[in-house]
mmCIF file of C-alpha atoms and ligand atoms in Angstrom:
data_model
loop_
_atom_site.group_PDB
_atom_site.id
_atom_site.type_symbol
_atom_site.label_atom_id
_atom_site.label_comp_id
_atom_site.label_asym_id
_atom_site.label_seq_id
_atom_site.Cartn_x
_atom_site.Cartn_y
_atom_site.Cartn_z
ATOM 1 C CA UNK A 804 93.588 124.589 81.259
ATOM 2 C CA UNK A 805 95.654 122.741 78.995
ATOM 3 C CA UNK A 806 98.637 125.242 79.444
ATOM 4 C CA UNK A 807 98.238 124.839 83.176
ATOM 5 C CA UNK A 808 98.791 121.161 83.483
ATOM 6 C CA UNK A 809 102.626 121.194 82.790
ATOM 7 C CA UNK A 810 103.120 124.182 84.970
ATOM 8 C CA UNK A 811 101.195 122.341 87.543
ATOM 9 C CA UNK A 812 103.216 119.081 87.323
ATOM 10 C CA UNK A 813 106.549 121.156 87.312
ATOM 11 C CA UNK A 814 105.494 122.591 90.550
ATOM 12 C CA UNK A 815 104.998 119.363 92.317
ATOM 13 C CA UNK A 816 108.143 117.902 90.834
ATOM 14 C CA UNK A 817 110.263 120.884 92.304
ATOM 15 C CA UNK A 818 108.610 120.555 95.518
ATOM 16 C CA UNK A 819 109.410 116.832 95.678
ATOM 17 C CA UNK A 820 112.807 117.421 94.576
ATOM 18 C CA UNK A 821 113.825 119.499 97.729
ATOM 19 C CA UNK A 822 113.048 116.848 99.830
ATOM 20 C CA UNK A 823 115.277 113.719 100.566
ATOM 21 C CA UNK A 824 112.266 111.714 99.571
ATOM 22 C CA UNK A 825 111.449 110.517 102.971
ATOM 23 C CA UNK A 826 110.681 111.441 106.358
ATOM 24 C CA UNK A 827 112.927 110.668 109.421
ATOM 25 C CA UNK A 828 110.610 108.589 111.203
ATOM 26 C CA UNK A 829 111.818 109.858 114.867
ATOM 27 C CA UNK A 830 110.416 113.252 113.695
ATOM 28 C CA UNK A 831 106.974 112.045 114.484
ATOM 29 C CA UNK A 832 107.028 109.681 117.353
ATOM 30 C CA UNK A 833 108.610 106.549 115.189
ATOM 31 C CA UNK A 834 112.093 105.258 114.790
ATOM 32 C CA UNK A 835 114.432 103.370 112.104
ATOM 33 C CA UNK A 836 114.596 100.628 114.178
ATOM 34 C CA UNK A 837 111.770 97.736 113.975
ATOM 35 C CA UNK A 838 110.896 95.565 117.071
ATOM 36 C CA UNK A 839 109.690 91.736 117.194
ATOM 37 C CA UNK A 840 106.694 90.442 118.156
ATOM 38 C CA UNK A 841 108.531 87.281 119.385
ATOM 39 C CA UNK A 842 110.649 87.484 122.593
ATOM 40 C CA UNK A 843 114.118 89.087 122.139
ATOM 41 C CA UNK A 844 116.975 88.412 124.873
ATOM 42 C CA UNK A 845 116.967 90.935 126.501
ATOM 43 C CA UNK A 846 113.366 91.905 126.005
ATOM 44 C CA UNK A 847 112.891 94.731 123.605
ATOM 45 C CA UNK A 848 115.910 94.249 121.067
ATOM 46 C CA UNK A 849 115.286 95.826 117.682
ATOM 47 C CA UNK A 850 116.595 95.511 114.175
ATOM 48 C CA UNK A 851 117.583 98.533 111.947
ATOM 49 C CA UNK A 852 115.938 99.912 108.968
ATOM 50 C CA UNK A 853 119.056 100.362 107.233
ATOM 51 C CA UNK A 854 118.024 100.768 103.469
ATOM 52 C CA UNK A 855 115.499 103.633 101.869
ATOM 53 C CA UNK A 856 114.114 103.571 98.751
ATOM 54 C CA UNK A 857 113.245 107.240 98.237
ATOM 55 C CA UNK A 858 110.024 108.581 97.510
ATOM 56 C CA UNK A 859 111.811 110.579 94.554
ATOM 57 C CA UNK A 860 112.253 107.436 93.172
ATOM 58 C CA UNK A 861 110.096 106.740 89.720
ATOM 59 C CA UNK A 862 106.357 106.492 90.896
ATOM 60 C CA UNK A 863 106.052 103.056 89.243
ATOM 61 C CA UNK A 864 108.774 101.503 91.192
ATOM 62 C CA UNK A 865 107.058 102.704 94.866
ATOM 63 C CA UNK A 866 103.946 100.585 93.728
ATOM 64 C CA UNK A 867 103.678 97.351 95.654
ATOM 65 C CA UNK A 868 103.348 95.168 92.901
ATOM 66 C CA UNK A 869 105.187 92.923 90.117
ATOM 67 C CA UNK A 870 103.466 94.525 87.205
ATOM 68 C CA UNK A 871 104.327 97.501 85.377
ATOM 69 C CA UNK A 872 107.898 97.437 86.616
ATOM 70 C CA UNK A 873 106.830 98.242 90.312
ATOM 71 C CA UNK A 874 108.529 97.219 93.606
ATOM 72 C CA UNK A 875 108.211 93.554 93.346
ATOM 73 C CA UNK A 876 109.896 93.507 89.859
ATOM 74 C CA UNK A 877 112.510 95.724 90.957
ATOM 75 C CA UNK A 878 113.298 93.481 93.853
ATOM 76 C CA UNK A 879 113.779 90.573 91.669
ATOM 77 C CA UNK A 880 116.071 92.954 89.622
ATOM 78 C CA UNK A 881 118.254 92.709 92.806
ATOM 79 C CA UNK A 882 117.682 88.786 92.913
ATOM 80 C CA UNK A 883 115.064 89.023 95.956
ATOM 81 C CA UNK A 884 111.947 86.722 95.606
ATOM 82 C CA UNK A 885 108.945 86.695 97.975
ATOM 83 C CA UNK A 886 109.088 84.284 100.759
ATOM 84 C CA UNK A 887 109.318 80.646 100.271
ATOM 85 C CA UNK A 888 106.012 79.276 99.462
ATOM 86 C CA UNK A 889 104.231 78.330 102.653
ATOM 87 C CA UNK A 890 106.977 78.949 104.941
ATOM 88 C CA UNK A 891 105.611 82.331 104.611
ATOM 89 C CA UNK A 892 102.914 81.721 107.340
ATOM 90 C CA UNK A 893 105.689 81.290 110.096
ATOM 91 C CA UNK A 894 108.076 84.029 109.210
ATOM 92 C CA UNK A 895 108.258 86.136 112.513
ATOM 93 C CA UNK A 896 106.678 89.503 112.110
ATOM 94 C CA UNK A 897 108.429 92.719 112.978
ATOM 95 C CA UNK A 898 106.788 96.031 113.554
ATOM 96 C CA UNK A 899 107.738 99.499 112.577
ATOM 97 C CA UNK A 900 106.385 103.197 113.301
ATOM 98 C CA UNK A 901 107.760 105.198 110.209
ATOM 99 C CA UNK A 902 106.330 108.513 111.857
ATOM 100 C CA UNK A 903 103.739 108.577 109.093
ATOM 101 C CA UNK A 904 100.692 108.700 111.267
ATOM 102 C CA UNK A 905 100.132 104.984 110.750
ATOM 103 C CA UNK A 906 101.528 104.056 114.111
ATOM 104 C CA UNK A 907 102.938 100.732 114.521
ATOM 105 C CA UNK A 908 102.775 98.555 111.448
ATOM 106 C CA UNK A 909 103.662 94.941 110.794
ATOM 107 C CA UNK A 910 106.245 94.247 107.699
ATOM 108 C CA UNK A 911 104.498 94.591 104.645
ATOM 109 C CA UNK A 912 106.656 91.347 103.245
ATOM 110 C CA UNK A 913 109.515 89.598 103.625
ATOM 111 C CA UNK A 914 111.975 89.066 100.699
ATOM 112 C CA UNK A 915 114.674 86.514 100.384
ATOM 113 C CA UNK A 916 117.738 86.095 98.118
ATOM 114 C CA UNK A 917 117.322 84.069 95.378
ATOM 115 C CA UNK A 918 120.649 83.182 94.258
ATOM 116 C CA UNK A 919 119.393 84.028 90.645
ATOM 117 C CA UNK A 920 116.489 81.671 90.724
ATOM 118 C CA UNK A 921 113.350 83.602 90.864
ATOM 119 C CA UNK A 922 110.792 80.605 91.192
ATOM 120 C CA UNK A 923 112.379 78.896 94.147
ATOM 121 C CA UNK A 924 115.572 80.299 95.187
ATOM 122 C CA UNK A 925 113.907 81.777 98.168
ATOM 123 C CA UNK A 926 113.845 78.206 99.524
ATOM 124 C CA UNK A 927 117.353 77.781 99.336
ATOM 125 C CA UNK A 928 117.830 81.095 101.171
ATOM 126 C CA UNK A 929 115.683 79.654 104.143
ATOM 127 C CA UNK A 930 117.474 76.414 104.298
ATOM 128 C CA UNK A 931 121.127 77.461 103.713
ATOM 129 C CA UNK A 932 120.926 81.161 105.119
ATOM 130 C CA UNK A 933 121.747 84.181 103.391
ATOM 131 C CA UNK A 934 120.557 87.925 102.827
ATOM 132 C CA UNK A 935 116.727 88.928 103.585
ATOM 133 C CA UNK A 936 114.630 91.629 104.181
ATOM 134 C CA UNK A 937 111.646 93.202 105.523
ATOM 135 C CA UNK A 938 109.805 96.362 104.183
ATOM 136 C CA UNK A 939 107.629 98.968 105.187
ATOM 137 C CA UNK A 940 105.929 101.691 103.253
ATOM 138 C CA UNK A 941 105.985 105.421 104.412
ATOM 139 C CA UNK A 942 102.453 106.116 103.335
ATOM 140 C CA UNK A 943 100.232 107.486 106.188
ATOM 141 C CA UNK A 944 98.787 110.961 105.624
ATOM 142 C CA UNK A 945 101.240 112.496 108.170
ATOM 143 C CA UNK A 946 104.256 111.837 105.967
ATOM 144 C CA UNK A 947 102.968 110.377 102.669
ATOM 145 C CA UNK A 948 106.287 110.244 100.728
ATOM 146 C CA UNK A 949 105.917 106.814 99.332
ATOM 147 C CA UNK A 950 109.506 105.942 100.475
ATOM 148 C CA UNK A 951 110.039 102.124 101.327
ATOM 149 C CA UNK A 952 111.983 101.603 104.504
ATOM 150 C CA UNK A 953 113.923 98.291 104.435
ATOM 151 C CA UNK A 954 115.414 95.969 107.433
ATOM 152 C CA UNK A 955 118.118 93.894 105.718
ATOM 153 C CA UNK A 956 120.322 91.201 107.507
ATOM 154 C CA UNK A 957 122.349 88.445 106.527
ATOM 155 C CA UNK A 958 121.314 85.267 108.267
ATOM 156 C CA UNK A 959 122.863 81.939 109.235
ATOM 157 C CA UNK A 960 121.464 78.620 107.685
ATOM 158 C CA UNK A 961 118.000 76.940 109.537
ATOM 159 C CA UNK A 962 120.363 74.469 111.367
ATOM 160 C CA UNK A 963 121.601 77.713 113.246
ATOM 161 C CA UNK A 964 118.137 78.818 114.113
ATOM 162 C CA UNK A 965 118.596 81.945 111.457
ATOM 163 C CA UNK A 966 120.709 83.987 113.771
ATOM 164 C CA UNK A 967 122.302 87.098 112.254
ATOM 165 C CA UNK A 968 125.924 86.483 110.945
ATOM 166 C CA UNK A 969 128.661 88.730 112.505
ATOM 167 C CA UNK A 970 128.286 92.142 111.223
ATOM 168 C CA UNK A 971 125.099 90.953 109.371
ATOM 169 C CA UNK A 972 122.898 94.076 109.422
ATOM 170 C CA UNK A 973 125.778 96.090 107.730
ATOM 171 C CA UNK A 974 126.585 93.346 105.451
ATOM 172 C CA UNK A 975 122.951 92.643 104.256
ATOM 173 C CA UNK A 976 122.660 96.340 103.299
ATOM 174 C CA UNK A 977 126.123 96.560 101.798
ATOM 175 C CA UNK A 978 125.850 93.202 99.786
ATOM 176 C CA UNK A 979 122.369 94.526 98.065
ATOM 177 C CA UNK A 980 124.660 97.715 97.330
ATOM 178 C CA UNK A 981 127.103 95.593 96.275
ATOM 179 C CA UNK A 982 125.170 93.595 93.725
ATOM 180 C CA UNK A 983 123.641 96.604 92.357
ATOM 181 C CA UNK A 984 127.234 98.354 91.658
ATOM 182 C CA UNK A 985 128.845 94.879 90.965
ATOM 183 C CA UNK A 986 131.708 95.545 93.392
ATOM 184 C CA UNK A 987 132.227 94.927 97.243
ATOM 185 C CA UNK A 988 131.346 97.823 99.360
ATOM 186 C CA UNK A 989 133.929 98.321 101.975
ATOM 187 C CA UNK A 990 131.776 98.024 104.993
ATOM 188 C CA UNK A 991 134.439 98.249 107.745
ATOM 189 C CA UNK A 992 135.776 101.409 106.002
ATOM 190 C CA UNK A 993 132.314 103.540 105.532
ATOM 191 C CA UNK A 994 132.585 106.657 107.433
ATOM 192 C CA UNK A 995 129.452 109.184 108.404
ATOM 193 C CA UNK A 996 130.765 111.252 105.325
ATOM 194 C CA UNK A 997 128.096 109.458 102.942
ATOM 195 C CA UNK A 998 129.526 107.075 100.358
ATOM 196 C CA UNK A 999 127.962 107.376 96.750
ATOM 197 C CA UNK A 1000 127.396 104.748 94.183
ATOM 198 C CA UNK A 1001 125.108 103.698 91.288
ATOM 199 C CA UNK A 1002 124.419 100.744 89.126
ATOM 200 C CA UNK A 1003 121.931 99.337 86.835
ATOM 201 C CA UNK A 1004 120.094 96.177 87.370
ATOM 202 C CA UNK A 1005 117.238 94.300 85.266
ATOM 203 C CA UNK A 1006 114.121 92.060 85.459
ATOM 204 C CA UNK A 1007 111.318 91.259 83.035
ATOM 205 C CA UNK A 1008 112.406 93.702 80.336
ATOM 206 C CA UNK A 1009 112.706 96.543 83.213
ATOM 207 C CA UNK A 1010 116.036 98.123 83.704
ATOM 208 C CA UNK A 1011 116.488 100.181 86.738
ATOM 209 C CA UNK A 1012 119.236 102.835 87.649
ATOM 210 C CA UNK A 1013 119.768 102.954 91.420
ATOM 211 C CA UNK A 1014 121.630 105.673 92.908
ATOM 212 C CA UNK A 1015 122.837 105.147 96.481
ATOM 213 C CA UNK A 1016 123.529 107.669 99.008
ATOM 214 C CA UNK A 1017 124.638 106.428 102.419
ATOM 215 C CA UNK A 1018 123.352 108.944 104.971
ATOM 216 C CA UNK A 1019 123.911 109.078 109.012
ATOM 217 C CA UNK A 1020 121.600 110.683 111.374
ATOM 218 C CA UNK A 1021 118.681 107.909 111.274
ATOM 219 C CA UNK A 1022 120.444 105.312 113.226
ATOM 220 C CA UNK A 1023 122.748 105.399 115.948
ATOM 221 C CA UNK A 1024 126.092 103.796 115.403
ATOM 222 C CA UNK A 1025 125.904 101.358 118.330
ATOM 223 C CA UNK A 1026 125.201 97.858 119.440
ATOM 224 C CA UNK A 1027 123.115 98.667 122.447
ATOM 225 C CA UNK A 1028 119.252 97.316 122.003
ATOM 226 C CA UNK A 1029 120.100 95.484 118.662
ATOM 227 C CA UNK A 1030 118.739 92.233 118.359
ATOM 228 C CA UNK A 1031 121.430 89.333 118.515
ATOM 229 C CA UNK A 1032 124.135 92.230 119.349
ATOM 230 C CA UNK A 1033 126.232 90.068 121.312
ATOM 231 C CA UNK A 1034 127.189 87.977 118.284
ATOM 232 C CA UNK A 1035 126.602 90.496 115.477
ATOM 233 C CA UNK A 1036 129.174 93.008 116.815
ATOM 234 C CA UNK A 1037 132.554 92.418 116.316
ATOM 235 C CA UNK A 1038 134.447 93.943 119.591
ATOM 236 C CA UNK A 1039 137.162 96.617 118.374
ATOM 237 C CA UNK A 1040 135.839 96.129 114.730
ATOM 238 C CA UNK A 1041 132.250 97.241 114.476
ATOM 239 C CA UNK A 1042 128.891 97.988 116.349
ATOM 240 C CA UNK A 1043 126.181 95.856 115.401
ATOM 241 C CA UNK A 1044 124.681 99.052 113.553
ATOM 242 C CA UNK A 1045 127.099 101.323 112.002
ATOM 243 C CA UNK A 1046 124.664 104.331 112.096
ATOM 244 C CA UNK A 1047 124.529 104.327 108.232
ATOM 245 C CA UNK A 1048 121.576 104.148 106.247
ATOM 246 C CA UNK A 1049 121.634 103.632 102.484
ATOM 247 C CA UNK A 1050 119.227 105.716 100.510
ATOM 248 C CA UNK A 1051 118.375 104.515 97.290
ATOM 249 C CA UNK A 1052 116.618 106.772 94.253
ATOM 250 C CA UNK A 1053 115.797 104.115 91.433
ATOM 251 C CA UNK A 1054 114.696 105.542 87.947
ATOM 252 C CA UNK A 1055 113.279 103.033 85.261
ATOM 253 C CA UNK A 1056 115.988 103.539 82.269
ATOM 254 C CA UNK A 1057 114.275 100.675 79.882
ATOM 255 C CA UNK A 1058 111.005 99.172 79.696
ATOM 256 C CA UNK A 1059 109.507 96.113 77.453
ATOM 257 C CA UNK A 1060 108.392 97.292 73.921
ATOM 258 C CA UNK A 1061 105.178 98.547 73.983
ATOM 259 C CA UNK A 1062 104.818 99.585 77.472
ATOM 260 C CA UNK A 1063 104.898 103.506 78.337
ATOM 261 C CA UNK A 1064 105.590 105.182 81.477
ATOM 262 C CA UNK A 1065 102.542 106.739 83.178
ATOM 263 C CA UNK A 1066 101.768 110.435 83.002
ATOM 264 C CA UNK A 1067 102.972 110.597 86.559
ATOM 265 C CA UNK A 1068 106.374 109.629 85.574
ATOM 266 C CA UNK A 1069 107.804 112.633 83.777
ATOM 267 C CA UNK A 1070 110.845 113.136 86.034
ATOM 268 C CA UNK A 1071 111.836 109.443 85.374
ATOM 269 C CA UNK A 1072 111.130 109.645 81.912
ATOM 270 C CA UNK A 1073 113.576 112.525 81.520
ATOM 271 C CA UNK A 1074 116.310 110.356 83.381
ATOM 272 C CA UNK A 1075 115.930 107.909 80.888
ATOM 273 C CA UNK A 1076 117.994 109.801 78.557
ATOM 274 C CA UNK A 1077 120.898 108.541 80.567
ATOM 275 C CA UNK A 1078 120.531 104.889 79.794
ATOM 276 C CA UNK A 1079 122.726 102.877 80.942
ATOM 277 C CA UNK A 1080 123.670 99.434 79.691
ATOM 278 C CA UNK A 1081 125.354 96.044 81.058
ATOM 279 C CA UNK A 1082 122.853 94.230 82.591
ATOM 280 C CA UNK A 1083 121.603 90.468 82.745
ATOM 281 C CA UNK A 1084 118.208 89.879 81.033
ATOM 282 C CA UNK A 1085 116.255 88.687 83.894
ATOM 283 C CA UNK A 1086 113.524 86.852 81.636
ATOM 284 C CA UNK A 1087 111.416 84.556 84.279
ATOM 285 C CA UNK A 1088 112.156 80.719 84.015
ATOM 286 C CA UNK A 1089 109.639 78.140 84.032
ATOM 287 C CA UNK A 1090 109.997 75.281 86.258
ATOM 288 C CA UNK A 1091 108.118 71.715 86.076
ATOM 289 C CA UNK A 1092 104.955 71.168 87.841
ATOM 290 C CA UNK A 1093 106.833 68.159 89.795
ATOM 291 C CA UNK A 1094 109.585 70.785 91.087
ATOM 292 C CA UNK A 1095 106.857 73.111 92.314
ATOM 293 C CA UNK A 1096 104.989 70.247 94.051
ATOM 294 C CA UNK A 1097 108.603 69.303 95.561
ATOM 295 C CA UNK A 1098 108.890 72.816 97.228
ATOM 296 C CA UNK A 1099 105.557 73.002 98.343
ATOM 297 C CA UNK A 1100 106.059 69.771 100.508
ATOM 298 C CA UNK A 1101 109.419 70.992 101.508
ATOM 299 C CA UNK A 1102 107.544 74.476 102.561
ATOM 300 C CA UNK A 1103 104.850 72.332 104.397
ATOM 301 C CA UNK A 1104 107.632 70.274 106.357
ATOM 302 C CA UNK A 1105 109.480 73.129 107.302
ATOM 303 C CA UNK A 1106 106.362 74.885 108.463
ATOM 304 C CA UNK A 1107 105.674 72.162 110.718
ATOM 305 C CA UNK A 1108 109.192 71.481 111.922
ATOM 306 C CA UNK A 1109 109.737 75.227 112.701
ATOM 307 C CA UNK A 1110 106.513 76.307 114.507
ATOM 308 C CA UNK A 1111 106.946 79.890 115.499
ATOM 309 C CA UNK A 1112 110.782 80.049 115.340
ATOM 310 C CA UNK A 1113 111.918 83.389 114.349
ATOM 311 C CA UNK A 1114 112.941 83.121 110.644
HETATM 312 C C1 NAG B 331 100.399 91.521 112.725
HETATM 313 O O1 NAG B 331 100.939 90.490 112.874
HETATM 314 C C2 NAG B 331 100.389 89.622 113.967
HETATM 315 C C3 NAG B 331 101.337 88.237 113.924
HETATM 316 O O2 NAG B 331 101.099 87.856 112.885
HETATM 317 C C4 NAG B 331 99.037 89.326 113.654
HETATM 318 O O3 NAG B 331 98.543 88.612 114.971
HETATM 319 C C5 NAG B 331 98.473 90.633 113.901
HETATM 320 O O4 NAG B 331 97.010 90.558 113.600
HETATM 321 C C6 NAG B 331 99.075 91.574 112.592
HETATM 322 N N1 NAG B 331 98.394 92.782 112.995
HETATM 323 C C7 NAG B 331 97.729 93.395 111.820
HETATM 324 C C8 NAG B 331 97.368 94.908 111.907
HETATM 325 O O5 NAG B 331 97.805 92.736 110.444
HETATM 326 C C1 NAG B 332 121.223 87.968 89.832
HETATM 327 O O1 NAG B 332 121.530 86.612 89.637
HETATM 328 C C2 NAG B 332 122.119 86.368 88.562
HETATM 329 C C3 NAG B 332 122.355 84.743 88.210
HETATM 330 O O2 NAG B 332 123.581 84.491 89.146
HETATM 331 C C4 NAG B 332 123.603 87.132 88.074
HETATM 332 O O3 NAG B 332 123.795 86.837 86.699
HETATM 333 C C5 NAG B 332 123.006 88.613 88.377
HETATM 334 O O4 NAG B 332 124.339 89.360 88.329
HETATM 335 C C6 NAG B 332 122.451 89.014 89.775
HETATM 336 N N1 NAG B 332 121.943 90.299 89.803
HETATM 337 C C7 NAG B 332 122.158 91.123 90.912
HETATM 338 C C8 NAG B 332 121.533 92.412 90.849
HETATM 339 O O5 NAG B 332 123.089 90.631 91.768
HETATM 340 C C1 NAG B 333 100.194 101.687 102.628
HETATM 341 O O1 NAG B 333 101.025 100.535 101.928
HETATM 342 C C2 NAG B 333 100.615 99.338 102.542
HETATM 343 C C3 NAG B 333 101.411 98.229 102.276
HETATM 344 O O2 NAG B 333 101.589 98.229 100.937
HETATM 345 C C4 NAG B 333 99.171 99.273 102.155
HETATM 346 O O3 NAG B 333 98.749 98.092 102.658
HETATM 347 C C5 NAG B 333 97.988 99.993 102.379
HETATM 348 O O4 NAG B 333 97.122 100.059 101.630
HETATM 349 C C6 NAG B 333 98.965 101.705 102.028
HETATM 350 N N1 NAG B 333 98.125 102.694 102.551
HETATM 351 C C7 NAG B 333 97.657 103.570 101.532
HETATM 352 C C8 NAG B 333 96.842 104.890 102.380
HETATM 353 O O5 NAG B 333 97.795 103.645 100.373
HETATM 354 C C1 NAG B 334 125.765 89.941 96.386
HETATM 355 O O1 NAG B 334 125.100 89.319 97.284
HETATM 356 C C2 NAG B 334 125.174 87.842 97.683
HETATM 357 C C3 NAG B 334 124.341 87.515 98.719
HETATM 358 O O2 NAG B 334 123.661 88.416 99.566
HETATM 359 C C4 NAG B 334 126.547 88.045 98.475
HETATM 360 O O3 NAG B 334 127.241 86.811 98.883
HETATM 361 C C5 NAG B 334 127.889 88.865 97.862
HETATM 362 O O4 NAG B 334 128.951 88.973 98.182
HETATM 363 C C6 NAG B 334 127.063 90.170 97.105
HETATM 364 N N1 NAG B 334 128.058 90.649 96.027
HETATM 365 C C7 NAG B 334 128.763 91.852 96.341
HETATM 366 C C8 NAG B 334 129.583 92.348 95.117
HETATM 367 O O5 NAG B 334 128.477 92.520 97.426
HETATM 368 C C1 NAG B 335 131.098 103.808 114.660
HETATM 369 O O1 NAG B 335 131.566 103.982 115.768
HETATM 370 C C2 NAG B 335 133.013 103.318 116.050
HETATM 371 C C3 NAG B 335 133.562 103.209 117.279
HETATM 372 O O2 NAG B 335 132.806 102.884 118.268
HETATM 373 C C4 NAG B 335 133.785 103.728 114.743
HETATM 374 O O3 NAG B 335 135.380 103.372 115.128
HETATM 375 C C5 NAG B 335 133.184 103.736 113.533
HETATM 376 O O4 NAG B 335 134.079 104.082 112.542
HETATM 377 C C6 NAG B 335 132.200 104.326 113.486
HETATM 378 N N1 NAG B 335 131.488 104.059 112.483
HETATM 379 C C7 NAG B 335 131.074 104.977 111.422
HETATM 380 C C8 NAG B 335 130.265 104.638 109.910
HETATM 381 O O5 NAG B 335 130.998 106.048 111.726
HETATM 382 C C1 NAG B 336 122.413 106.419 86.992
HETATM 383 O O1 NAG B 336 121.854 107.961 86.776
HETATM 384 C C2 NAG B 336 122.736 108.794 87.618
HETATM 385 C C3 NAG B 336 121.926 110.382 87.376
HETATM 386 O O2 NAG B 336 121.405 110.234 86.310
HETATM 387 C C4 NAG B 336 124.065 108.839 86.874
HETATM 388 O O3 NAG B 336 125.118 109.793 87.069
HETATM 389 C C5 NAG B 336 124.779 107.370 86.762
HETATM 390 O O4 NAG B 336 125.979 107.202 85.792
HETATM 391 C C6 NAG B 336 123.479 106.274 86.251
HETATM 392 N N1 NAG B 336 124.355 105.159 86.809
HETATM 393 C C7 NAG B 336 124.195 103.958 85.929
HETATM 394 C C8 NAG B 336 124.955 102.821 86.367
HETATM 395 O O5 NAG B 336 123.657 104.129 84.690
HETATM 396 C C1 NAG B 337 122.899 94.347 123.915
HETATM 397 O O1 NAG B 337 121.923 95.361 124.291
HETATM 398 C C2 NAG B 337 121.450 95.465 125.614
HETATM 399 C C3 NAG B 337 120.344 96.438 125.650
HETATM 400 O O2 NAG B 337 119.325 96.040 125.179
HETATM 401 C C4 NAG B 337 122.630 96.051 126.485
HETATM 402 O O3 NAG B 337 122.296 96.027 127.928
HETATM 403 C C5 NAG B 337 123.752 94.984 126.065
HETATM 404 O O4 NAG B 337 125.045 95.580 126.677
HETATM 405 C C6 NAG B 337 124.138 94.897 124.746
HETATM 406 N N1 NAG B 337 125.277 93.997 124.360
HETATM 407 C C7 NAG B 337 126.140 94.387 123.570
HETATM 408 C C8 NAG B 337 127.544 93.390 123.399
HETATM 409 O O5 NAG B 337 126.404 95.335 122.948
#
């Protein structure tokens, strides 16, 4: 029995490795496009799911939690925080069907670029604009890959009603990749052939290695039917959606002293032999209660001022 266990885990790992770590939502009635619950013009415009965190990533990263190096801690390593305090309540809800048998599901959460300030930087993004994303987990019983599907876009400031900047879907994706690799992704020169990158990020004592593989076939290279398409496409230069999805495979290559990988993490533990360096230490900073209070008040004022506006 004891000798069987390693054999069994080897078997499940090798089955896992043969798949890309996600299932194309369109294979089973879904789509790599989210729709909005609020009205669009024309009606029914959608937004691209342009990043996937593959189910082949470290199982700890695929857990939607901040502890144990989980997804929220990984997002913090990318300088993305949960929404700005009470402003969360009025963030527009988007819906996606990942073809996993769960049907239409509201976004799990919205994450906002925090400019390196984990505590309240997301409020800066709400006011000044910037990168943000919604995400969904492919965890229904028909395709329980554990993959995380992300719809990223770069938005204008609040006083421009949070419209998406020109090329803002493709750029939202590529700024995240560029932040991981510390070098600008040549968005307008990407081809269907599939660029590959990798980089290290860290937060809270955890270091992550993300390998990135651009894939085509999940999204169309088009502006038709895409939300804000008239202003996001750059005529003659790029469609609102260039048809590429950046697939991330994330491993944990460093963890705080005294913590260990869970037994399920055998694949990522072997990857930790190739540890990389050169990442910032993302130790959480503390902030004074008065500042927290100020941001809460700001959030409340925003909440009242904005009503159901789509941000
Ligand atoms: C999805 O979000 C909408 C808008 O907030 C809400 O009315 C609805 O109840 C949510 N659906 C589920 C299943 O949570
Ligand atoms: C996060 O922000 C900090 C502070 O600006 C910066 O030093 C770091 O490189 C950023 N990390 C990523 C992954 O962009
Ligand atoms: C799937 O993920 C969502 C979002 O994190 C979660 O609410 C739900 O419980 C998960 N479903 C299962 C079966 O784990
Ligand atoms: C990092 O992200 C920020 C915010 O989205 C963006 O302004 C910047 O250009 C990105 N850096 C790279 C190298 O892509
Ligand atoms: C998308 O299509 C346009 C033509 O409409 C083309 O110029 C561009 O290279 C394509 N982009 C990719 C990533 O294939
Ligand atoms: C991440 O891991 C891959 C595969 O092991 C490796 O090729 C790459 O060099 C690593 N990247 C970094 C930045 O450590
Ligand atoms: C935007 O999408 C609609 C379809 O929903 C289409 O009729 C319109 O031509 C598109 N606009 C652009 C600029 O592509």
